[in-house]
Amino acid sequence: EGTSLIVGRSVFISNDSTIGTVYAEGSLNIYRSTFANNNAIEDGWAIFGVESAVEESRNTFENNSGGGEEIALSKTSNIDATDPNTNDQPPVDNNVEGPKDSDRTQTEE
């Protein structure tokens, strides 16, 4: 059955793998991410899904290479590549910053 994975606003640069920079067995939602200069020996230079439901939108793919396709799916996988001009993105942001010094309060003892 696999697991669910959501990847958003991420950068994958100069990775080498046998199959896929991102490999999924289950559902995968990947959006607003960049895949550049990645290499996979077999299929899925950027994304590889096995029996997966893959949704991808607003991603950038540049100079990826390998033995197969940029996005490869096997068995009963399917992909939904939505129009980047109309797709609403999930409310997930992996770029979380901690509190800034100016946000901290001091207490008197």
PDB file of C-alpha atoms in Angstrom:
ATOM      1  CA  GLU A   1       0.000   0.000   0.000  1.00  0.00           C
ATOM      2  CA  GLY A   2       2.793   2.445   0.747  1.00  0.00           C
ATOM      3  CA  THR A   3       2.689   5.764   2.493  1.00  0.00           C
ATOM      4  CA  SER A   4       1.763   9.337   1.644  1.00  0.00           C
ATOM      5  CA  LEU A   5       4.398  11.955   0.924  1.00  0.00           C
ATOM      6  CA  ILE A   6       3.920  15.672   0.322  1.00  0.00           C
ATOM      7  CA  VAL A   7       6.897  17.659  -0.959  1.00  0.00           C
ATOM      8  CA  GLY A   8       6.552  21.385  -1.474  1.00  0.00           C
ATOM      9  CA  ARG A   9       8.840  24.293  -2.225  1.00  0.00           C
ATOM     10  CA  SER A  10      11.926  22.094  -2.186  1.00  0.00           C
ATOM     11  CA  VAL A  11      15.108  21.991  -4.255  1.00  0.00           C
ATOM     12  CA  PHE A  12      16.825  18.830  -5.504  1.00  0.00           C
ATOM     13  CA  ILE A  13      20.151  19.613  -7.195  1.00  0.00           C
ATOM     14  CA  SER A  14      22.966  17.343  -8.445  1.00  0.00           C
ATOM     15  CA  ASN A  15      21.754  14.058  -6.984  1.00  0.00           C
ATOM     16  CA  ASP A  16      22.816  10.644  -8.293  1.00  0.00           C
ATOM     17  CA  SER A  17      20.593   7.612  -7.814  1.00  0.00           C
ATOM     18  CA  THR A  18      19.707   4.264  -9.313  1.00  0.00           C
ATOM     19  CA  ILE A  19      15.986   5.086  -9.620  1.00  0.00           C
ATOM     20  CA  GLY A  20      14.552   8.566  -9.090  1.00  0.00           C
ATOM     21  CA  THR A  21      15.603  11.542  -7.010  1.00  0.00           C
ATOM     22  CA  VAL A  22      12.223  11.202  -5.249  1.00  0.00           C
ATOM     23  CA  TYR A  23      10.983   7.601  -5.003  1.00  0.00           C
ATOM     24  CA  ALA A  24       7.443   6.813  -3.860  1.00  0.00           C
ATOM     25  CA  GLU A  25       5.427   3.697  -3.097  1.00  0.00           C
ATOM     26  CA  GLY A  26       2.059   5.236  -2.278  1.00  0.00           C
ATOM     27  CA  SER A  27       0.623   8.679  -2.837  1.00  0.00           C
ATOM     28  CA  LEU A  28       2.955  11.531  -3.726  1.00  0.00           C
ATOM     29  CA  ASN A  29       2.033  15.192  -4.056  1.00  0.00           C
ATOM     30  CA  ILE A  30       4.934  17.322  -5.198  1.00  0.00           C
ATOM     31  CA  TYR A  31       4.578  20.994  -6.015  1.00  0.00           C
ATOM     32  CA  ARG A  32       6.589  24.178  -6.532  1.00  0.00           C
ATOM     33  CA  SER A  33       9.864  22.280  -6.370  1.00  0.00           C
ATOM     34  CA  THR A  34      12.985  22.388  -8.515  1.00  0.00           C
ATOM     35  CA  PHE A  35      14.804  19.379  -9.942  1.00  0.00           C
ATOM     36  CA  ALA A  36      18.095  20.349 -11.584  1.00  0.00           C
ATOM     37  CA  ASN A  37      21.168  18.389 -12.714  1.00  0.00           C
ATOM     38  CA  ASN A  38      19.965  15.106 -11.202  1.00  0.00           C
ATOM     39  CA  ASN A  39      20.975  11.737 -12.669  1.00  0.00           C
ATOM     40  CA  ALA A  40      19.320   8.349 -12.338  1.00  0.00           C
ATOM     41  CA  ILE A  41      20.958   5.268 -13.837  1.00  0.00           C
ATOM     42  CA  GLU A  42      17.575   3.727 -14.682  1.00  0.00           C
ATOM     43  CA  ASP A  43      14.168   5.461 -14.816  1.00  0.00           C
ATOM     44  CA  GLY A  44      12.774   8.493 -13.072  1.00  0.00           C
ATOM     45  CA  TRP A  45      15.515  11.076 -13.228  1.00  0.00           C
ATOM     46  CA  ALA A  46      13.428  13.320 -10.985  1.00  0.00           C
ATOM     47  CA  ILE A  47      10.399  11.319  -9.753  1.00  0.00           C
ATOM     48  CA  PHE A  48       9.794   7.569  -9.711  1.00  0.00           C
ATOM     49  CA  GLY A  49       6.530   6.049  -8.503  1.00  0.00           C
ATOM     50  CA  VAL A  50       5.697   2.376  -7.947  1.00  0.00           C
ATOM     51  CA  GLU A  51       1.984   1.625  -7.668  1.00  0.00           C
ATOM     52  CA  SER A  52       1.637   5.313  -6.826  1.00  0.00           C
ATOM     53  CA  ALA A  53      -0.846   8.092  -7.291  1.00  0.00           C
ATOM     54  CA  VAL A  54       1.418  10.995  -8.193  1.00  0.00           C
ATOM     55  CA  GLU A  55       0.242  14.584  -8.363  1.00  0.00           C
ATOM     56  CA  GLU A  56       2.737  17.175  -9.529  1.00  0.00           C
ATOM     57  CA  SER A  57       2.330  20.836 -10.338  1.00  0.00           C
ATOM     58  CA  ARG A  58       4.341  24.022 -10.723  1.00  0.00           C
ATOM     59  CA  ASN A  59       7.649  22.167 -10.642  1.00  0.00           C
ATOM     60  CA  THR A  60      10.775  23.091 -12.571  1.00  0.00           C
ATOM     61  CA  PHE A  61      12.806  20.369 -14.303  1.00  0.00           C
ATOM     62  CA  GLU A  62      16.200  21.388 -15.732  1.00  0.00           C
ATOM     63  CA  ASN A  63      19.118  19.346 -17.086  1.00  0.00           C
ATOM     64  CA  ASN A  64      18.125  16.029 -15.483  1.00  0.00           C
ATOM     65  CA  SER A  65      19.415  12.859 -17.120  1.00  0.00           C
ATOM     66  CA  GLY A  66      19.319   9.107 -16.903  1.00  0.00           C
ATOM     67  CA  GLY A  67      18.353   5.887 -18.571  1.00  0.00           C
ATOM     68  CA  GLY A  68      14.613   6.504 -18.849  1.00  0.00           C
ATOM     69  CA  GLU A  69      12.074   9.273 -18.390  1.00  0.00           C
ATOM     70  CA  GLU A  70      12.128  12.376 -16.197  1.00  0.00           C
ATOM     71  CA  ILE A  71       8.987  11.192 -14.373  1.00  0.00           C
ATOM     72  CA  ALA A  72       8.617   7.402 -14.452  1.00  0.00           C
ATOM     73  CA  LEU A  73       5.746   5.307 -13.128  1.00  0.00           C
ATOM     74  CA  SER A  74       5.456   1.538 -12.928  1.00  0.00           C
ATOM     75  CA  LYS A  75       2.709  -1.019 -12.443  1.00  0.00           C
ATOM     76  CA  THR A  76      -0.632   0.635 -11.638  1.00  0.00           C
ATOM     77  CA  SER A  77       0.744   4.124 -11.081  1.00  0.00           C
ATOM     78  CA  ASN A  78      -0.965   7.216 -12.403  1.00  0.00           C
ATOM     79  CA  ILE A  79      -0.047  10.870 -12.557  1.00  0.00           C
ATOM     80  CA  ASP A  80      -2.051  14.057 -12.410  1.00  0.00           C
ATOM     81  CA  ALA A  81       0.023  16.876 -13.865  1.00  0.00           C
ATOM     82  CA  THR A  82      -2.210  19.892 -13.429  1.00  0.00           C
ATOM     83  CA  ASP A  83      -2.044  23.199 -15.242  1.00  0.00           C
ATOM     84  CA  PRO A  84       0.316  25.397 -13.199  1.00  0.00           C
ATOM     85  CA  ASN A  85      -1.796  28.462 -13.980  1.00  0.00           C
ATOM     86  CA  THR A  86      -4.957  27.119 -12.364  1.00  0.00           C
ATOM     87  CA  ASN A  87      -3.862  24.684  -9.670  1.00  0.00           C
ATOM     88  CA  ASP A  88      -4.501  25.517  -6.029  1.00  0.00           C
ATOM     89  CA  GLN A  89      -1.613  24.353  -3.910  1.00  0.00           C
ATOM     90  CA  PRO A  90      -1.913  22.387  -0.669  1.00  0.00           C
ATOM     91  CA  PRO A  91      -1.402  24.467   2.479  1.00  0.00           C
ATOM     92  CA  VAL A  92       1.966  22.886   3.247  1.00  0.00           C
ATOM     93  CA  ASP A  93       5.226  24.786   3.551  1.00  0.00           C
ATOM     94  CA  ASN A  94       8.408  22.931   4.438  1.00  0.00           C
ATOM     95  CA  ASN A  95      10.355  26.164   4.832  1.00  0.00           C
ATOM     96  CA  VAL A  96       9.564  26.799   8.481  1.00  0.00           C
ATOM     97  CA  GLU A  97      11.639  29.350  10.326  1.00  0.00           C
ATOM     98  CA  GLY A  98      12.113  29.467  14.071  1.00  0.00           C
ATOM     99  CA  PRO A  99      11.368  32.586  16.108  1.00  0.00           C
ATOM    100  CA  LYS A 100      13.539  35.609  15.468  1.00  0.00           C
ATOM    101  CA  ASP A 101      15.329  37.355  18.310  1.00  0.00           C
ATOM    102  CA  SER A 102      12.980  40.325  17.889  1.00  0.00           C
ATOM    103  CA  ASP A 103       9.979  38.002  18.461  1.00  0.00           C
ATOM    104  CA  ARG A 104      11.198  36.766  21.831  1.00  0.00           C
ATOM    105  CA  THR A 105       9.938  38.360  25.006  1.00  0.00           C
ATOM    106  CA  GLN A 106      12.037  38.933  28.055  1.00  0.00           C
ATOM    107  CA  THR A 107      10.707  38.342  31.511  1.00  0.00           C
ATOM    108  CA  GLU A 108      11.890  40.113  34.608  1.00  0.00           C
ATOM    109  CA  GLU A 109      12.761  38.070  37.656  1.00  0.00           C
TER     110      GLU A 109
END
